[in-house]
Amino acid sequence: MPGRLGWRAPDGAAAIVLSGPVSSGVWIGWHLDEDAGLLLAADVTLYAPDRLRAALGLAVGEGDPGTLLLRAWQRWGEGLLDRLDGDFALVVFDLRQRRAVAMTDPMGMRPLYYRADPSRGFAFASSPEALAAWSGQDPRIPESRLLEPLFDAEQLACFEPEMGGVARLAAAQVCMVDVQGVRHRRWWRPGQHDPGLRADDMAGWVEGVRWHLQEAVRKRVADGLRVGVQFSGGLDSSAVLALAHGVGTADRLQAFSVLDRGTPDCPETRAIEALLAKTGVPAVTVDVADMRAQAAQALQALAGLPRFVLGRSGFLALFERMAADAGVDVVMNGIDGDLLFFYEDLLERRVRAGDFPGALAQARRQDALGVMPWMEAELRRLRVSSRLPWRVREAVRDVRGWAAVAPRLRNAYLSKTAVARFGLQARMRAYLASLRKPRPPAAGLPTESLHGPITQDAIGRFELRARHFGVVMRCPFLDRALVEFAAWIPLELRLRDGHLKWILRKAVEDVMPAAVAWRGDKVHLGSHFDRVMLQPVLERLIRDFHGSGPAVASYVDREAVLRDARRWQAGELAAVWRLKMLLLLEHWLQHNADKVAFGR
């Protein structure tokens, strides 16, 4: 269903535009009730449509999602939001009252961009470029915003859209548009329903996590579509694959993984192969020891993306393209298990309570399990900082952040000329300010941070990239019911016996090898993939620096780039981490210079 759908009324206009093919796991369309004067536009996947049909008095299978949603709106109004289980962006137009109401799902899984223009009405779309083009604006990326991902500040687009007048409706938001203007309200927050378990009911909490996660996976594969799971040897994505295999998807489930068979006893490869052997799930694997053909395919996939930042994990773009070519409709992953089961300020609480020895023992056990020890050092810093008043701590944090602005820009290879020309120091400070958290306990329950800019930006990028390749992303760890339950999990069950996400490990240990469920030596192979994939781009960049200059020449410090290029070629993996985003930008600009509004 490529292209655009449009509608115009005498008193305004609306549009929803798609950037690529749509998976059969998504319903996008319109439903009009002329008698009631209502039009509903939806981009939606419903995970429990028959439950909604039953509440509406309809037969099983009766009515497409648009019909169900419009009838639900007519019966319950905004109350339908508490009855929906799914990923959605909805807009309802009341033609008689000249009013529009836009709504997004709890985790912002479906993007909704809008523009309220007094002369043209209320317009909306699933991408900012489509909306800008439809409303007569320049849909290209302003050159002044092009470089933000180089210093990890792409989340600024959540607060300051790149195209003037185009805004994104945040997760769990309702936007009302009428003659009085535009108004917003948040309709949901995590943790509104206490599950009623005692803090010391360990078995109850473990069983609750197991049930909710299994149900989240089951719902996302219940429509019979072909399912792909992007999985590493880590806990979160491995749990999704193991549970998906256990709910009757054996004939339509496929795994996608990066391996390294060239490194003897690679822990990531061992974990992946152990889970595949246990489940028997067929897998598409890329071996970084021999992946020239796949590297070329990945670069080709990245060249067509709407934004170069969407290639931050190049292997994901490759897998999504492979999945679409193989007829896979749905792709699942482990986002954001890390944040959902994060231990928050547990260590600081223990220090404040006078249990520094106990916290130190916990930190040392965790460091012994990990690849790069860090928790003990963090705990010792907390021993000092936790005694300071909150305002002093925030002031110290701000001073350190501001002092790090110039070095971070230099580490992104940006030249002084580019920094001054685009005001990048101010952009970096704005980014640091966006990360500021309220003082505890004003921050609310732990999962409140799932609505933070970093997570929301990541969700948006994953969805946009998947949709570009014609598959739909479904994230079991972002299931509303699971998030509700997880918000109440005691912090002591999140970090226990030296294990991060202890409760999740305990909940899924019976569906996967113990060596996977309880491993602590996670080293992702993405950087090794990037090294092979971007090697041709690096070589071309070096040649161009000795000739007419690469596409990024006007933005970067040439000597700093070439110094790290030599480190890359000498085998230093840290140089890959530092140079990756710059090389992705160079590769993307070579194919997409027409998508940038230079000079603006």
Coordinates of C-alpha atoms in Angstrom, one line a residue:
M1 CA 0.0 0.0 0.0
P2 CA 2.6 2.6 -1.0
G3 CA 1.9 6.2 -1.7
R4 CA -0.5 8.4 0.1
L5 CA -4.1 8.6 1.1
G6 CA -5.7 12.1 1.3
W7 CA -9.0 13.7 2.3
R8 CA -10.2 17.2 2.2
A9 CA -13.3 18.7 3.9
P10 CA -14.7 22.2 3.3
D11 CA -13.4 23.4 6.6
G12 CA -9.9 21.8 6.6
A13 CA -7.7 19.1 5.4
A14 CA -6.1 15.9 6.5
A15 CA -3.6 13.4 5.1
I16 CA -1.8 10.2 6.1
V17 CA 1.2 9.3 3.9
L18 CA 3.3 6.2 3.9
S19 CA 7.0 6.0 3.2
G20 CA 7.0 2.5 1.9
P21 CA 5.2 -0.9 1.6
V22 CA 3.0 -1.8 4.5
S23 CA 3.2 -5.2 6.2
S24 CA 0.1 -7.2 6.5
G25 CA 0.5 -6.9 10.2
V26 CA -0.7 -3.3 10.1
W27 CA -4.1 -1.8 9.2
I28 CA -3.9 1.6 7.7
G29 CA -7.0 3.3 6.4
W30 CA -10.2 5.3 6.8
H31 CA -13.6 4.6 8.1
L32 CA -16.4 7.2 7.5
D33 CA -19.8 7.3 9.1
E34 CA -21.6 9.9 7.0
D35 CA -24.8 9.8 9.2
A36 CA -22.8 10.6 12.3
G37 CA -20.4 13.0 10.5
L38 CA -17.4 11.1 11.8
L39 CA -14.2 10.1 10.0
L40 CA -11.5 7.9 11.6
A41 CA -8.0 7.4 10.2
A42 CA -5.9 4.7 11.8
D43 CA -2.5 3.2 11.7
V44 CA -3.0 0.3 14.0
T45 CA -2.3 -3.3 15.0
L46 CA -4.9 -4.7 17.5
Y47 CA -3.7 -7.5 19.7
A48 CA -7.1 -8.4 21.1
P49 CA -9.7 -7.5 18.4
D50 CA -12.2 -10.1 19.4
R51 CA -12.3 -8.8 22.9
L52 CA -13.1 -5.4 21.6
R53 CA -15.8 -7.0 19.3
A54 CA -17.4 -8.7 22.2
A55 CA -17.5 -5.4 24.2
L56 CA -19.2 -3.8 21.2
G57 CA -21.7 -6.7 20.7
L58 CA -20.2 -7.9 17.4
A59 CA -19.5 -11.4 16.2
V60 CA -16.0 -12.9 16.2
G61 CA -14.2 -11.7 13.1
E62 CA -16.8 -9.0 12.2
G63 CA -15.6 -5.7 11.0
D64 CA -12.1 -4.5 10.1
P65 CA -10.1 -2.5 12.6
G66 CA -11.3 0.9 11.3
T67 CA -14.9 -0.2 11.8
L68 CA -14.2 -1.4 15.3
L69 CA -12.3 1.7 16.3
L70 CA -15.0 4.1 15.0
R71 CA -17.8 2.2 16.8
A72 CA -15.7 2.2 19.9
W73 CA -15.2 5.9 19.7
Q74 CA -19.0 6.4 19.2
R75 CA -19.7 4.4 22.3
W76 CA -16.9 5.4 24.7
G77 CA -15.2 8.5 23.2
E78 CA -11.7 8.8 24.6
G79 CA -12.6 6.0 27.0
L80 CA -11.8 3.6 24.1
L81 CA -8.1 4.2 24.9
D82 CA -8.4 2.1 28.1
R83 CA -9.9 -0.7 26.1
L84 CA -7.4 -0.9 23.3
D85 CA -4.6 -3.4 23.3
G86 CA -2.2 -2.7 20.5
D87 CA 0.0 -0.3 18.7
F88 CA -1.8 2.6 17.2
A89 CA -2.0 6.2 16.0
L90 CA -5.6 7.4 15.6
V91 CA -7.3 10.6 14.4
V92 CA -11.0 11.1 14.6
F93 CA -12.6 14.0 12.8
D94 CA -16.0 15.3 13.9
L95 CA -17.1 17.1 10.7
R96 CA -20.1 18.7 12.4
Q97 CA -18.3 20.1 15.4
R98 CA -15.2 20.9 13.4
R99 CA -13.0 19.1 15.8
A100 CA -10.1 16.6 15.4
V101 CA -8.8 14.3 18.2
A102 CA -5.5 12.5 17.7
M103 CA -4.3 9.7 20.0
T104 CA -1.2 7.6 20.3
D105 CA -0.5 4.3 22.0
P106 CA 1.1 4.0 25.4
M107 CA 4.6 3.5 24.2
G108 CA 4.6 5.6 21.0
M109 CA 5.0 2.5 18.8
R110 CA 3.2 4.2 15.9
P111 CA 4.5 7.7 14.9
L112 CA 2.0 10.5 14.3
Y113 CA 3.2 13.8 13.0
Y114 CA 0.8 16.7 12.7
R115 CA 0.5 20.3 11.6
A116 CA -2.2 22.7 12.7
D117 CA -2.5 25.5 10.2
P118 CA -5.3 28.0 10.5
S119 CA -5.5 28.4 6.7
R120 CA -5.4 24.6 5.9
G121 CA -6.8 22.9 8.9
F122 CA -5.3 19.9 10.7
A123 CA -2.9 17.6 8.7
F124 CA -1.2 14.5 9.9
A125 CA 1.1 11.8 8.6
S126 CA 3.4 8.9 9.6
S127 CA 6.6 10.7 8.7
P128 CA 7.6 14.4 9.0
E129 CA 8.9 14.5 5.4
A130 CA 5.6 13.3 4.0
L131 CA 3.6 15.9 6.0
A132 CA 6.0 18.7 5.1
A133 CA 5.7 17.9 1.4
W134 CA 1.9 17.6 1.6
S135 CA 1.6 21.0 3.3
G136 CA 3.8 22.8 0.8
Q137 CA 7.0 22.9 3.0
D138 CA 10.5 21.9 2.2
P139 CA 10.6 18.2 3.2
R140 CA 14.4 18.0 3.2
I141 CA 16.6 17.8 6.3
P142 CA 18.0 21.2 7.2
E143 CA 21.8 21.1 7.0
S144 CA 21.9 22.8 10.5
R145 CA 20.2 19.6 12.0
L146 CA 22.1 17.1 9.9
L147 CA 25.1 16.6 12.3
E148 CA 23.3 16.1 15.6
P149 CA 23.5 12.3 15.5
L150 CA 27.3 12.5 15.3
F151 CA 27.4 13.6 18.9
D152 CA 24.5 11.4 20.0
A153 CA 22.0 14.2 20.2
E154 CA 19.4 12.9 17.7
Q155 CA 16.9 12.9 20.5
L156 CA 16.6 16.6 20.1
A157 CA 14.2 15.9 17.2
C158 CA 11.7 14.7 19.9
F159 CA 11.5 18.3 21.2
E160 CA 12.4 20.4 18.2
P161 CA 11.2 18.8 14.9
E162 CA 13.5 19.4 12.0
M163 CA 10.7 21.0 9.8
G164 CA 9.0 24.1 11.0
G165 CA 5.4 23.7 12.1
V166 CA 5.6 19.9 12.1
A167 CA 5.3 18.3 15.5
R168 CA 5.3 14.7 16.7
L169 CA 2.6 13.6 19.1
A170 CA 4.4 11.9 22.0
A171 CA 3.5 8.5 23.4
A172 CA 0.3 8.2 25.4
Q173 CA -0.9 11.6 24.3
V174 CA -4.3 13.0 23.2
C175 CA -4.3 16.1 21.0
M176 CA -7.5 18.1 20.6
V177 CA -7.8 20.5 17.7
D178 CA -10.8 22.8 17.3
V179 CA -11.6 26.5 16.8
Q180 CA -10.1 27.2 20.3
G181 CA -6.7 25.9 19.2
V182 CA -4.5 22.9 20.0
R183 CA -4.5 21.2 23.4
H184 CA -2.6 18.2 24.7
R185 CA -3.0 15.8 27.6
R186 CA -1.3 12.6 28.7
W187 CA -3.9 9.8 29.0
W188 CA -1.7 7.0 30.5
R189 CA 1.3 6.6 32.8
P190 CA 3.0 3.3 33.7
G191 CA 2.1 1.7 37.0
Q192 CA -1.5 3.0 37.5
H193 CA -2.7 -0.4 38.8
D194 CA -0.9 -1.9 41.8
P195 CA -0.8 -5.7 41.3
G196 CA -1.2 -6.1 45.1
L197 CA 1.7 -8.4 45.7
R198 CA 3.8 -8.1 48.9
A199 CA 7.4 -6.9 48.4
D200 CA 8.7 -10.2 49.8
D201 CA 6.5 -12.4 47.6
M202 CA 9.4 -13.4 45.4
A203 CA 7.6 -16.4 43.8
G204 CA 4.6 -14.1 43.0
W205 CA 6.7 -11.5 41.3
V206 CA 8.6 -14.1 39.3
E207 CA 5.4 -15.8 38.1
G208 CA 3.9 -12.4 37.3
V209 CA 6.8 -11.5 35.0
R210 CA 6.8 -14.9 33.4
W211 CA 3.0 -14.8 32.7
H212 CA 2.9 -11.2 31.4
L213 CA 5.9 -11.6 29.1
Q214 CA 4.6 -14.9 27.7
E215 CA 1.3 -13.3 27.1
A216 CA 2.9 -10.2 25.5
V217 CA 4.7 -12.6 23.0
R218 CA 1.6 -14.7 22.4
K219 CA -0.5 -11.7 21.5
R220 CA 2.0 -10.5 19.0
V221 CA 2.1 -13.8 17.1
A222 CA -1.6 -14.8 17.4
D223 CA -2.7 -13.5 14.0
G224 CA -0.8 -16.2 12.1
L225 CA 1.7 -14.0 10.3
R226 CA 5.3 -15.1 9.6
V227 CA 7.5 -13.9 12.5
G228 CA 11.2 -13.0 12.6
V229 CA 13.1 -12.4 15.8
Q230 CA 16.2 -10.3 15.8
F231 CA 18.2 -11.9 18.5
S232 CA 21.7 -11.8 20.0
G233 CA 22.9 -14.1 22.7
G234 CA 21.7 -11.7 25.3
L235 CA 18.9 -12.2 27.8
D236 CA 16.1 -10.0 26.4
S237 CA 16.0 -11.0 22.7
S238 CA 16.7 -14.7 23.6
A239 CA 13.7 -14.7 26.0
V240 CA 11.5 -13.4 23.1
L241 CA 12.7 -16.1 20.8
A242 CA 12.3 -18.9 23.3
L243 CA 8.8 -17.8 24.3
A244 CA 7.7 -17.3 20.7
H245 CA 8.9 -20.8 19.9
G246 CA 6.8 -22.1 22.9
V247 CA 3.5 -20.6 21.8
G248 CA 2.9 -22.5 18.6
T249 CA 4.8 -20.6 15.9
A250 CA 7.3 -23.4 14.9
D251 CA 6.2 -23.4 11.3
R252 CA 6.3 -19.6 10.8
L253 CA 9.2 -18.4 13.1
Q254 CA 12.7 -17.5 12.0
A255 CA 15.7 -16.0 13.8
F256 CA 18.2 -13.5 12.6
S257 CA 21.6 -13.3 14.3
V258 CA 25.2 -12.1 13.9
L259 CA 27.8 -14.7 14.8
D260 CA 31.6 -14.8 14.9
R261 CA 32.9 -18.3 14.1
G262 CA 36.3 -16.9 13.4
T263 CA 36.9 -16.2 17.1
P264 CA 37.4 -19.5 19.1
D265 CA 35.0 -19.8 22.0
C266 CA 33.2 -16.5 21.2
P267 CA 30.6 -16.2 24.1
E268 CA 28.0 -14.5 22.0
T269 CA 28.2 -17.2 19.3
R270 CA 28.1 -19.9 21.9
A271 CA 24.9 -18.5 23.5
I272 CA 23.2 -18.0 20.1
E273 CA 24.0 -21.6 19.0
A274 CA 22.9 -23.0 22.3
L275 CA 19.4 -21.4 22.1
L276 CA 19.0 -22.3 18.4
A277 CA 19.9 -25.9 19.3
K278 CA 17.4 -26.0 22.2
T279 CA 14.5 -24.5 20.2
G280 CA 15.2 -25.8 16.7
V281 CA 14.2 -22.4 15.2
P282 CA 15.6 -22.0 11.7
A283 CA 18.0 -19.0 11.6
V284 CA 19.5 -16.6 9.1
T285 CA 23.0 -15.9 10.4
V286 CA 25.7 -13.5 9.3
D287 CA 29.2 -14.6 10.3
V288 CA 31.5 -11.6 10.8
A289 CA 34.5 -13.8 9.9
D290 CA 33.2 -14.1 6.3
M291 CA 30.5 -11.6 5.4
R292 CA 31.7 -9.7 2.3
A293 CA 28.5 -10.4 0.4
Q294 CA 26.2 -9.4 3.3
A295 CA 28.3 -6.3 4.0
A296 CA 27.6 -5.1 0.4
Q297 CA 23.9 -5.8 0.9
A298 CA 23.9 -3.9 4.2
L299 CA 25.5 -0.8 2.6
Q300 CA 22.9 -1.0 -0.2
A301 CA 20.1 -1.1 2.3
L302 CA 21.5 1.8 4.3
A303 CA 21.9 3.9 1.2
G304 CA 18.1 4.1 0.8
L305 CA 17.1 5.0 4.3
P306 CA 15.3 8.3 5.0
R307 CA 18.0 9.2 7.6
F308 CA 21.5 8.1 8.1
V309 CA 21.0 7.7 11.9
L310 CA 18.6 4.8 11.1
G311 CA 21.8 2.8 10.2
R312 CA 23.3 3.1 13.7
S313 CA 23.0 -0.7 13.9
G314 CA 23.8 -1.7 10.3
F315 CA 23.0 -5.3 10.8
L316 CA 19.4 -4.5 11.8
A317 CA 18.7 -2.8 8.5
L318 CA 20.2 -5.9 6.7
F319 CA 18.0 -8.3 8.7
E320 CA 14.9 -6.3 8.1
R321 CA 15.5 -6.3 4.4
M322 CA 16.3 -10.0 4.5
A323 CA 13.1 -10.6 6.5
A324 CA 11.0 -8.7 4.0
D325 CA 12.5 -10.6 1.1
A326 CA 11.8 -13.9 2.8
G327 CA 8.1 -13.0 3.3
V328 CA 8.4 -12.3 7.0
D329 CA 5.6 -9.9 8.1
V330 CA 6.5 -9.2 11.7
V331 CA 9.9 -8.6 13.4
M332 CA 10.2 -8.8 17.2
N333 CA 13.2 -7.9 19.4
G334 CA 14.3 -7.2 23.0
I335 CA 13.6 -3.5 23.2
D336 CA 13.5 -2.3 26.0
G337 CA 14.1 -5.0 28.5
D338 CA 17.2 -3.2 29.9
L339 CA 15.1 -0.2 31.0
L340 CA 12.0 -2.1 32.0
F341 CA 14.0 -4.1 34.6
F342 CA 16.6 -1.5 35.5
Y343 CA 17.6 -1.3 39.2
E344 CA 17.2 2.5 39.3
D345 CA 18.7 4.0 42.5
L346 CA 18.9 0.8 44.5
L347 CA 22.7 1.2 45.2
E348 CA 22.3 4.7 46.3
R349 CA 19.4 3.7 48.7
R350 CA 21.7 1.1 50.2
V351 CA 24.5 3.6 50.7
R352 CA 22.1 6.1 52.3
A353 CA 20.8 3.3 54.6
G354 CA 24.4 2.6 55.8
D355 CA 24.8 -0.7 54.0
F356 CA 27.8 0.2 51.9
P357 CA 29.5 -3.2 52.6
G358 CA 26.5 -5.1 51.3
A359 CA 26.2 -2.9 48.2
L360 CA 29.9 -3.3 47.6
A361 CA 29.6 -7.0 47.7
Q362 CA 26.8 -6.9 45.2
A363 CA 28.7 -4.6 42.9
R364 CA 31.8 -6.8 43.0
R365 CA 29.7 -9.9 42.1
Q366 CA 28.2 -8.1 39.1
D367 CA 31.7 -6.9 37.9
A368 CA 33.0 -10.4 38.1
L369 CA 30.2 -11.6 35.8
G370 CA 30.6 -8.8 33.3
V371 CA 33.2 -8.1 30.6
M372 CA 34.1 -4.6 31.6
P373 CA 33.9 -4.0 35.4
W374 CA 32.2 -0.7 36.3
M375 CA 29.7 -1.0 39.1
E376 CA 32.2 -0.9 42.0
A377 CA 33.6 2.4 40.7
E378 CA 30.1 3.8 40.3
L379 CA 29.2 2.7 43.8
R380 CA 32.3 4.5 45.3
R381 CA 31.3 7.7 43.5
L382 CA 27.8 7.3 45.0
R383 CA 29.3 7.0 48.4
V384 CA 30.5 10.6 48.1
S385 CA 27.7 12.1 45.9
S386 CA 24.8 10.6 47.9
R387 CA 25.7 12.8 50.9
L388 CA 25.4 16.0 48.9
P389 CA 22.2 18.0 48.8
W390 CA 20.2 17.4 45.6
R391 CA 20.7 20.9 44.2
V392 CA 24.5 20.6 44.7
R393 CA 24.6 17.3 43.0
E394 CA 22.6 18.7 40.0
A395 CA 24.9 21.8 39.9
V396 CA 28.0 19.5 39.8
R397 CA 26.4 17.4 37.1
D398 CA 25.6 20.5 35.0
V399 CA 29.1 21.8 35.4
R400 CA 30.6 18.5 34.3
G401 CA 28.2 18.3 31.4
W402 CA 29.0 21.8 30.2
A403 CA 32.8 21.1 30.5
A404 CA 32.4 18.0 28.4
V405 CA 30.6 19.8 25.5
A406 CA 33.7 20.9 23.6
P407 CA 35.5 17.5 24.0
R408 CA 32.4 15.6 22.9
L409 CA 32.2 17.7 19.8
R410 CA 35.8 17.2 19.1
N411 CA 35.4 13.4 19.6
A412 CA 32.7 13.6 16.9
Y413 CA 35.5 15.0 14.6
L414 CA 33.6 18.2 14.1
S415 CA 35.7 21.2 13.0
K416 CA 35.6 24.5 14.9
T417 CA 34.2 26.1 11.8
A418 CA 31.2 23.6 11.7
V419 CA 30.7 24.0 15.4
A420 CA 30.4 27.8 15.1
R421 CA 28.5 27.8 11.9
F422 CA 25.7 25.5 13.2
G423 CA 25.8 26.6 16.9
L424 CA 26.5 23.0 17.9
Q425 CA 27.7 23.9 21.4
A426 CA 24.2 25.3 22.2
R427 CA 22.7 22.2 20.6
M428 CA 24.8 20.0 22.8
R429 CA 23.8 21.9 25.9
A430 CA 20.1 21.6 24.9
Y431 CA 20.6 17.9 24.6
L432 CA 22.2 17.6 28.0
A433 CA 19.3 19.6 29.5
S434 CA 16.8 17.3 27.9
L435 CA 18.2 14.4 29.9
R436 CA 17.7 16.0 33.3
K437 CA 15.5 13.9 35.6
P438 CA 13.2 15.2 38.3
R439 CA 14.3 14.8 41.9
P440 CA 13.3 11.5 43.4
P441 CA 10.6 10.5 44.3
A442 CA 9.1 13.1 41.9
A443 CA 10.3 10.9 39.0
G444 CA 7.6 8.4 39.9
L445 CA 7.8 4.7 39.4
P446 CA 10.8 3.2 37.7
T447 CA 9.2 2.6 34.3
E448 CA 8.3 6.2 33.9
S449 CA 11.7 6.6 32.2
L450 CA 10.4 4.5 29.3
H451 CA 8.8 7.8 28.2
G452 CA 12.2 9.6 28.2
P453 CA 13.6 11.0 25.0
I454 CA 16.3 8.4 24.5
T455 CA 13.9 5.5 24.5
Q456 CA 11.2 7.2 22.6
D457 CA 13.6 8.2 19.9
A458 CA 14.9 4.7 19.6
I459 CA 11.4 3.3 19.3
G460 CA 10.7 5.8 16.5
R461 CA 13.8 4.9 14.7
F462 CA 13.2 1.2 14.9
E463 CA 9.6 1.6 13.6
L464 CA 10.6 3.9 10.8
R465 CA 13.3 1.6 9.6
A466 CA 11.2 -1.5 9.8
R467 CA 8.4 0.2 7.9
H468 CA 10.8 1.3 5.2
F469 CA 11.6 -2.3 4.4
G470 CA 7.9 -3.4 4.6
V471 CA 7.8 -5.2 7.9
V472 CA 6.2 -4.2 11.2
M473 CA 8.1 -4.1 14.5
R474 CA 6.5 -5.6 17.6
C475 CA 8.1 -5.3 21.0
P476 CA 6.9 -7.6 23.7
F477 CA 8.8 -5.8 26.4
L478 CA 6.8 -2.7 25.6
D479 CA 3.5 -4.4 26.2
R480 CA 1.2 -2.1 28.2
A481 CA 0.2 -4.8 30.7
L482 CA 3.8 -5.9 31.2
V483 CA 5.0 -2.4 31.7
E484 CA 2.2 -1.8 34.2
F485 CA 3.2 -4.9 36.2
A486 CA 7.0 -4.2 36.0
A487 CA 6.6 -0.7 37.4
W488 CA 5.9 -2.3 40.8
I489 CA 8.6 -4.9 40.9
P490 CA 10.8 -4.3 44.0
L491 CA 14.2 -2.9 43.1
E492 CA 15.9 -5.7 45.1
L493 CA 14.6 -8.2 42.6
R494 CA 16.1 -6.3 39.7
L495 CA 19.6 -6.5 40.9
R496 CA 20.3 -9.6 43.0
D497 CA 23.2 -11.9 43.6
G498 CA 25.3 -9.8 41.2
H499 CA 22.9 -10.3 38.3
L500 CA 21.3 -7.4 36.5
K501 CA 17.6 -8.1 35.6
W502 CA 17.6 -11.0 38.1
I503 CA 13.8 -11.3 38.1
L504 CA 13.7 -11.7 34.3
R505 CA 16.4 -14.3 34.4
K506 CA 14.5 -16.2 37.0
A507 CA 11.2 -16.0 35.1
V508 CA 12.6 -17.4 31.8
E509 CA 15.3 -19.8 33.0
D510 CA 13.1 -22.8 32.3
V511 CA 12.7 -22.0 28.6
M512 CA 16.3 -21.5 27.6
P513 CA 19.7 -22.9 28.5
A514 CA 21.0 -21.9 31.9
A515 CA 24.2 -20.6 30.2
V516 CA 22.1 -18.1 28.3
A517 CA 19.7 -17.2 31.1
W518 CA 22.4 -16.5 33.6
R519 CA 25.3 -15.4 31.5
G520 CA 27.1 -12.2 32.4
D521 CA 29.7 -11.9 29.6
K522 CA 27.6 -10.1 27.0
V523 CA 29.7 -8.6 24.2
H524 CA 27.6 -7.6 21.2
L525 CA 29.1 -8.3 17.7
G526 CA 27.6 -5.2 16.1
S527 CA 30.9 -3.3 16.1
H528 CA 32.6 -6.2 14.3
F529 CA 29.9 -6.2 11.8
D530 CA 30.3 -2.4 11.3
R531 CA 34.0 -2.8 10.8
V532 CA 33.6 -5.1 7.9
M533 CA 30.5 -3.3 6.5
L534 CA 32.1 0.2 6.6
Q535 CA 35.6 -0.7 5.5
P536 CA 35.0 0.2 1.8
V537 CA 33.5 3.5 3.0
L538 CA 36.6 4.2 5.1
E539 CA 38.9 3.5 2.2
R540 CA 37.0 5.8 -0.1
L541 CA 37.0 8.5 2.5
I542 CA 40.8 8.4 2.9
R543 CA 41.2 8.5 -0.9
D544 CA 38.8 11.4 -1.2
F545 CA 40.6 13.4 1.5
H546 CA 43.7 13.2 -0.7
G547 CA 41.6 14.3 -3.7
S548 CA 38.6 16.5 -4.1
G549 CA 37.3 15.8 -0.6
P550 CA 34.5 13.5 0.7
A551 CA 30.9 14.7 1.3
V552 CA 31.7 15.4 5.0
A553 CA 34.8 17.4 4.3
S554 CA 33.3 20.8 5.2
Y555 CA 32.2 19.5 8.7
V556 CA 35.1 17.7 10.1
D557 CA 38.7 18.0 11.3
R558 CA 40.6 16.2 8.5
E559 CA 43.6 15.3 10.5
A560 CA 41.6 13.9 13.4
V561 CA 39.6 11.7 11.1
L562 CA 42.7 10.4 9.4
R563 CA 44.4 9.6 12.7
D564 CA 41.5 7.4 13.8
A565 CA 41.4 5.9 10.3
R566 CA 44.9 4.7 10.8
R567 CA 43.9 3.2 14.2
W568 CA 40.9 1.5 12.6
Q569 CA 43.2 -0.1 10.0
A570 CA 45.6 -1.2 12.7
G571 CA 42.7 -3.2 14.3
E572 CA 41.6 -0.9 17.1
L573 CA 37.9 -1.6 17.8
A574 CA 37.5 1.7 19.7
A575 CA 38.3 3.6 16.5
V576 CA 35.3 1.7 14.9
W577 CA 33.0 3.0 17.7
R578 CA 34.2 6.5 17.2
L579 CA 34.2 6.7 13.4
K580 CA 31.1 4.7 12.7
M581 CA 28.5 7.5 12.6
L582 CA 30.7 9.7 10.5
L583 CA 31.2 6.9 7.9
L584 CA 27.4 6.3 7.9
L585 CA 26.8 9.9 7.2
E586 CA 29.4 9.9 4.4
H587 CA 27.9 6.8 2.8
W588 CA 24.4 8.2 3.1
L589 CA 25.3 11.6 1.7
Q590 CA 26.9 10.0 -1.3
H591 CA 23.4 8.7 -2.2
N592 CA 21.1 11.2 -0.7
A593 CA 22.5 14.7 -1.0
D594 CA 19.1 15.7 -2.5
K595 CA 17.4 15.0 0.8
V596 CA 19.4 17.8 2.6
A597 CA 18.5 21.5 2.5
F598 CA 22.1 22.9 2.4
G599 CA 22.5 26.4 3.7
R600 CA 19.4 26.1 5.9

